[in-house]
PDB file of C-alpha atoms in Angstrom:
ATOM      1  CA  ILE A   1     -59.588 -65.691 -55.722  1.00 52.00           C
ATOM      2  CA  GLY A   2     -62.071 -64.793 -58.447  1.00 55.00           C
ATOM      3  CA  VAL A   3     -63.831 -61.955 -56.637  1.00 57.00           C
ATOM      4  CA  ASN A   4     -63.086 -58.953 -58.798  1.00 62.00           C
ATOM      5  CA  SER A   5     -64.386 -56.232 -56.510  1.00 62.00           C
ATOM      6  CA  ALA A   6     -63.458 -57.648 -53.083  1.00 63.00           C
ATOM      7  CA  PRO A   7     -61.558 -56.108 -51.479  1.00 75.00           C
ATOM      8  CA  SER A   8     -62.233 -52.772 -53.114  1.00 78.00           C
ATOM      9  CA  ASN A   9     -59.493 -50.585 -54.549  1.00 80.00           C
ATOM     10  CA  GLN A  10     -59.842 -48.139 -51.662  1.00 86.00           C
ATOM     11  CA  ILE A  11     -59.075 -50.875 -49.153  1.00 83.00           C
ATOM     12  CA  ILE A  12     -56.068 -52.089 -51.162  1.00 82.00           C
ATOM     13  CA  ILE A  13     -54.727 -48.532 -51.523  1.00 89.00           C
ATOM     14  CA  GLY A  14     -55.243 -47.847 -47.821  1.00 88.00           C
ATOM     15  CA  LEU A  15     -53.489 -51.086 -46.904  1.00 85.00           C
ATOM     16  CA  ALA A  16     -50.626 -50.237 -49.213  1.00 86.00           C
ATOM     17  CA  LEU A  17     -50.285 -46.729 -47.672  1.00 90.00           C
ATOM     18  CA  PHE A  18     -50.316 -48.026 -44.107  1.00 90.00           C
ATOM     19  CA  LEU A  19     -47.788 -50.735 -44.947  1.00 86.00           C
ATOM     20  CA  THR A  20     -45.599 -48.133 -46.645  1.00 87.00           C
ATOM     21  CA  PHE A  21     -45.726 -45.896 -43.552  1.00 89.00           C
ATOM     22  CA  PHE A  22     -44.838 -48.860 -41.368  1.00 87.00           C
ATOM     23  CA  VAL A  23     -41.976 -50.158 -43.499  1.00 86.00           C
ATOM     24  CA  MET A  24     -40.549 -46.719 -44.277  1.00 88.00           C
ATOM     25  CA  GLY A  25     -40.922 -45.448 -40.690  1.00 88.00           C
ATOM     26  CA  PRO A  26     -37.341 -46.203 -39.589  1.00 89.00           C
ATOM     27  CA  VAL A  27     -35.938 -44.569 -42.735  1.00 90.00           C
ATOM     28  CA  TRP A  28     -38.053 -41.463 -42.279  1.00 92.00           C
ATOM     29  CA  ASN A  29     -36.987 -41.284 -38.610  1.00 91.00           C
ATOM     30  CA  LYS A  30     -33.330 -41.443 -39.672  1.00 92.00           C
ATOM     31  CA  ILE A  31     -33.900 -38.712 -42.239  1.00 91.00           C
ATOM     32  CA  TYR A  32     -35.636 -36.590 -39.615  1.00 91.00           C
ATOM     33  CA  ASP A  33     -32.863 -37.092 -37.040  1.00 91.00           C
ATOM     34  CA  ASP A  34     -29.937 -36.724 -39.453  1.00 90.00           C
ATOM     35  CA  ALA A  35     -31.249 -34.076 -41.838  1.00 89.00           C
ATOM     36  CA  VAL A  36     -34.409 -32.250 -40.803  1.00 89.00           C
ATOM     37  CA  THR A  37     -33.489 -31.615 -37.146  1.00 89.00           C
ATOM     38  CA  PRO A  38     -30.048 -30.130 -37.970  1.00 89.00           C
ATOM     39  CA  TYR A  39     -31.621 -28.048 -40.757  1.00 88.00           C
ATOM     40  CA  MET A  40     -34.233 -26.656 -38.348  1.00 88.00           C
ATOM     41  CA  ALA A  41     -31.488 -25.902 -35.858  1.00 88.00           C
ATOM     42  CA  LYS A  42     -29.730 -24.018 -38.711  1.00 85.00           C
ATOM     43  CA  THR A  43     -26.588 -26.182 -38.473  1.00 88.00           C
ATOM     44  CA  MET A  44     -27.023 -27.715 -41.921  1.00 85.00           C
ATOM     45  CA  LYS A  45     -27.546 -26.211 -45.366  1.00 88.00           C
ATOM     46  CA  SER A  46     -30.505 -27.225 -47.499  1.00 85.00           C
ATOM     47  CA  SER A  47     -28.243 -28.824 -50.106  1.00 85.00           C
ATOM     48  CA  ASP A  48     -26.686 -31.016 -47.401  1.00 88.00           C
ATOM     49  CA  VAL A  49     -30.136 -31.961 -46.127  1.00 90.00           C
ATOM     50  CA  LEU A  50     -31.082 -33.145 -49.589  1.00 88.00           C
ATOM     51  CA  MET A  51     -27.876 -35.197 -49.881  1.00 89.00           C
ATOM     52  CA  VAL A  52     -28.388 -36.847 -46.500  1.00 89.00           C
ATOM     53  CA  ALA A  53     -32.056 -37.625 -47.162  1.00 91.00           C
ATOM     54  CA  THR A  54     -31.231 -38.973 -50.611  1.00 90.00           C
ATOM     55  CA  ALA A  55     -28.481 -41.159 -49.205  1.00 90.00           C
ATOM     56  CA  HIS A  56     -30.864 -42.723 -46.638  1.00 91.00           C
ATOM     57  CA  MET A  57     -33.566 -43.341 -49.259  1.00 91.00           C
ATOM     58  CA  LYS A  58     -31.035 -44.748 -51.705  1.00 91.00           C
ATOM     59  CA  ASP A  59     -29.615 -47.053 -49.048  1.00 90.00           C
ATOM     60  CA  PHE A  60     -33.125 -48.380 -48.278  1.00 89.00           C
ATOM     61  CA  MET A  61     -33.916 -48.957 -51.942  1.00 89.00           C
ATOM     62  CA  MET A  62     -30.588 -50.619 -52.684  1.00 90.00           C
ATOM     63  CA  ASN A  63     -31.095 -53.063 -49.797  1.00 86.00           C
ATOM     64  CA  GLN A  64     -34.298 -54.255 -51.497  1.00 85.00           C
ATOM     65  CA  THR A  65     -33.073 -54.205 -55.105  1.00 89.00           C
ATOM     66  CA  ARG A  66     -31.718 -57.135 -57.045  1.00 89.00           C
ATOM     67  CA  GLN A  67     -28.233 -56.632 -58.388  1.00 89.00           C
ATOM     68  CA  GLN A  68     -29.277 -57.794 -61.868  1.00 90.00           C
ATOM     69  CA  ASP A  69     -31.891 -55.014 -62.055  1.00 88.00           C
ATOM     70  CA  VAL A  70     -29.242 -52.386 -61.217  1.00 88.00           C
ATOM     71  CA  GLN A  71     -26.939 -53.923 -63.841  1.00 87.00           C
ATOM     72  CA  PHE A  72     -29.770 -53.808 -66.391  1.00 89.00           C
ATOM     73  CA  PHE A  73     -30.372 -50.076 -65.934  1.00 89.00           C
ATOM     74  CA  LEU A  74     -26.641 -49.348 -65.892  1.00 87.00           C
ATOM     75  CA  GLU A  75     -26.287 -51.100 -69.244  1.00 85.00           C
ATOM     76  CA  ILE A  76     -29.278 -49.250 -70.694  1.00 87.00           C
ATOM     77  CA  SER A  77     -27.966 -45.896 -69.576  1.00 84.00           C
ATOM     78  CA  ARG A  78     -24.401 -46.718 -70.712  1.00 84.00           C
ATOM     79  CA  GLN A  79     -22.924 -45.167 -67.595  1.00 81.00           C
ATOM     80  CA  GLY A  80     -20.501 -48.000 -66.919  1.00 75.00           C
ATOM     81  CA  ALA A  81     -19.705 -49.772 -63.684  1.00 76.00           C
ATOM     82  CA  MET A  82     -20.209 -47.814 -60.451  1.00 78.00           C
ATOM     83  CA  THR A  83     -19.962 -48.422 -56.772  1.00 76.00           C
ATOM     84  CA  ARG A  84     -23.113 -48.469 -54.672  1.00 78.00           C
ATOM     85  CA  ASP A  85     -22.475 -44.920 -53.398  1.00 78.00           C
ATOM     86  CA  GLU A  86     -21.894 -43.512 -56.896  1.00 80.00           C
ATOM     87  CA  LEU A  87     -25.205 -44.751 -58.309  1.00 86.00           C
ATOM     88  CA  PRO A  88     -27.543 -41.898 -59.217  1.00 86.00           C
ATOM     89  CA  LEU A  89     -31.222 -41.965 -58.323  1.00 86.00           C
ATOM     90  CA  SER A  90     -32.038 -42.243 -62.022  1.00 87.00           C
ATOM     91  CA  ILE A  91     -30.631 -45.828 -61.790  1.00 89.00           C
ATOM     92  CA  VAL A  92     -31.637 -46.727 -58.253  1.00 90.00           C
ATOM     93  CA  VAL A  93     -35.345 -45.794 -58.455  1.00 91.00           C
ATOM     94  CA  PRO A  94     -36.236 -47.742 -61.614  1.00 92.00           C
ATOM     95  CA  SER A  95     -34.149 -50.682 -60.410  1.00 92.00           C
ATOM     96  CA  PHE A  96     -36.051 -50.674 -57.123  1.00 92.00           C
ATOM     97  CA  VAL A  97     -39.442 -50.441 -58.865  1.00 92.00           C
ATOM     98  CA  LEU A  98     -38.576 -53.263 -61.288  1.00 93.00           C
ATOM     99  CA  SER A  99     -37.342 -55.448 -58.451  1.00 91.00           C
ATOM    100  CA  GLU A 100     -40.518 -54.788 -56.423  1.00 88.00           C
ATOM    101  CA  LEU A 101     -42.758 -55.522 -59.414  1.00 90.00           C
ATOM    102  CA  ARG A 102     -40.969 -58.823 -59.962  1.00 91.00           C
ATOM    103  CA  THR A 103     -41.475 -59.743 -56.301  1.00 86.00           C
ATOM    104  CA  ALA A 104     -45.170 -58.742 -56.471  1.00 84.00           C
ATOM    105  CA  PHE A 105     -45.792 -60.903 -59.512  1.00 89.00           C
ATOM    106  CA  GLN A 106     -44.034 -63.845 -57.850  1.00 87.00           C
ATOM    107  CA  MET A 107     -46.168 -63.437 -54.716  1.00 83.00           C
ATOM    108  CA  GLY A 108     -49.311 -63.087 -56.804  1.00 83.00           C
ATOM    109  CA  PHE A 109     -48.506 -66.274 -58.667  1.00 87.00           C
ATOM    110  CA  LEU A 110     -47.845 -68.192 -55.434  1.00 84.00           C
ATOM    111  CA  ILE A 111     -51.172 -66.982 -54.034  1.00 82.00           C
ATOM    112  CA  PHE A 112     -52.943 -67.886 -57.286  1.00 84.00           C
ATOM    113  CA  ILE A 113     -51.768 -71.561 -57.335  1.00 87.00           C
ATOM    114  CA  PRO A 114     -53.953 -72.902 -54.448  1.00 83.00           C
ATOM    115  CA  PHE A 115     -57.008 -71.132 -55.821  1.00 83.00           C
ATOM    116  CA  ILE A 116     -56.583 -72.575 -59.311  1.00 86.00           C
ATOM    117  CA  ILE A 117     -56.224 -76.029 -57.725  1.00 87.00           C
ATOM    118  CA  VAL A 118     -59.582 -75.488 -55.982  1.00 86.00           C
ATOM    119  CA  ASP A 119     -61.085 -74.517 -59.372  1.00 85.00           C
ATOM    120  CA  PHE A 120     -59.673 -77.678 -60.966  1.00 85.00           C
ATOM    121  CA  ILE A 121     -61.031 -79.897 -58.184  1.00 87.00           C
ATOM    122  CA  VAL A 122     -64.473 -78.341 -58.318  1.00 86.00           C
ATOM    123  CA  ALA A 123     -64.632 -78.413 -62.128  1.00 85.00           C
ATOM    124  CA  SER A 124     -63.544 -82.082 -62.310  1.00 85.00           C
ATOM    125  CA  SER A 125     -66.032 -82.997 -59.548  1.00 85.00           C
ATOM    126  CA  LEU A 126     -68.874 -81.259 -61.362  1.00 83.00           C
ATOM    127  CA  MET A 127     -67.903 -82.943 -64.663  1.00 83.00           C
ATOM    128  CA  SER A 128     -67.787 -86.365 -62.999  1.00 86.00           C
ATOM    129  CA  MET A 129     -71.326 -85.809 -61.650  1.00 84.00           C
ATOM    130  CA  GLY A 130     -72.508 -84.771 -65.090  1.00 83.00           C
ATOM    131  CA  MET A 131     -73.242 -81.187 -64.113  1.00 79.00           C
ATOM    132  CA  MET A 132     -71.807 -79.567 -67.219  1.00 75.00           C
ATOM    133  CA  MET A 133     -74.177 -76.608 -67.271  1.00 77.00           C
ATOM    134  CA  LEU A 134     -73.322 -75.411 -63.727  1.00 77.00           C
ATOM    135  CA  PRO A 135     -70.463 -72.866 -63.787  1.00 79.00           C
ATOM    136  CA  PRO A 136     -67.624 -74.172 -61.555  1.00 78.00           C
ATOM    137  CA  VAL A 137     -66.984 -70.603 -60.331  1.00 77.00           C
ATOM    138  CA  MET A 138     -70.340 -70.584 -58.528  1.00 78.00           C
ATOM    139  CA  ILE A 139     -69.284 -73.572 -56.475  1.00 81.00           C
ATOM    140  CA  SER A 140     -65.581 -72.869 -56.062  1.00 81.00           C
ATOM    141  CA  MET A 141     -65.953 -69.202 -54.931  1.00 81.00           C
ATOM    142  CA  PRO A 142     -67.190 -70.007 -51.419  1.00 81.00           C
ATOM    143  CA  PHE A 143     -64.537 -72.673 -51.069  1.00 82.00           C
ATOM    144  CA  LYS A 144     -61.797 -70.282 -52.114  1.00 82.00           C
ATOM    145  CA  LEU A 145     -63.021 -67.610 -49.708  1.00 80.00           C
ATOM    146  CA  LEU A 146     -63.264 -70.161 -46.926  1.00 83.00           C
ATOM    147  CA  LEU A 147     -59.754 -71.405 -47.690  1.00 82.00           C
ATOM    148  CA  PHE A 148     -58.410 -67.845 -47.543  1.00 81.00           C
ATOM    149  CA  ILE A 149     -60.144 -67.239 -44.195  1.00 85.00           C
ATOM    150  CA  VAL A 150     -59.110 -70.565 -42.692  1.00 86.00           C
ATOM    151  CA  ILE A 151     -55.434 -70.145 -43.477  1.00 85.00           C
ATOM    152  CA  ASP A 152     -55.636 -66.512 -42.277  1.00 85.00           C
ATOM    153  CA  GLY A 153     -54.624 -65.238 -45.728  1.00 80.00           C
ATOM    154  CA  TRP A 154     -54.369 -61.543 -44.936  1.00 82.00           C
ATOM    155  CA  HIS A 155     -52.072 -62.203 -42.022  1.00 85.00           C
ATOM    156  CA  LEU A 156     -49.845 -64.426 -44.141  1.00 84.00           C
ATOM    157  CA  VAL A 157     -49.661 -61.931 -47.020  1.00 82.00           C
ATOM    158  CA  ILE A 158     -48.898 -58.960 -44.750  1.00 83.00           C
ATOM    159  CA  GLN A 159     -46.405 -60.978 -42.729  1.00 84.00           C
ATOM    160  CA  GLN A 160     -44.508 -61.978 -45.890  1.00 80.00           C
ATOM    161  CA  LEU A 161     -44.533 -58.410 -47.203  1.00 79.00           C
ATOM    162  CA  VAL A 162     -43.121 -56.984 -44.024  1.00 81.00           C
ATOM    163  CA  ALA A 163     -40.623 -59.854 -43.660  1.00 80.00           C
ATOM    164  CA  TRP A 164     -39.284 -58.982 -47.118  1.00 75.00           C
ATOM    165  CA  PHE A 165     -38.164 -55.608 -45.713  1.00 76.00           C
ATOM    166  CA  TYR A 166     -37.313 -56.724 -42.204  1.00 73.00           C
ATOM    167  CA  PRO A 167     -36.063 -60.356 -42.375  1.00 67.00           C
ATOM    168  CA  THR A 168     -35.364 -60.428 -38.612  1.00 61.00           C
ATOM    169  CA  LEU A 169     -39.096 -60.167 -37.722  1.00 54.00           C
TER     170      LEU A 169
END
């Protein structure tokens, strides 16, 4: 958008935490029901609790990870081909992070395109009027903010983020 300090880092971090709690809620509930509750009832050993919790987390991460990212880390580690259940967390976690970073950059680029178009339109309009000394950012900033508000940008961004994890929503 061009506003470096809006929204502030605290708001972005808070939004990220709340979205993480929302998206991970069903996984944490499964872990609680399948691992923590039996452990508290003393019907499961701590090593089994860790295995069950890890399996649920690994399943969640693998559902969001691109196969090519998993292949990449398998090739780097020279561990050879493995089934989904055999994959260690040392492969699953970096594959998941890389896959999520790729998705974040793609979303950022798609959000950036309309705003750069607004900058181009404003800059060419100012040049055609002979206003070369006026910075285009001063004029385009309110238009970009207005565009983001009119299209309900936060709702669209959050909706797409959540839909990535829950396509049925």
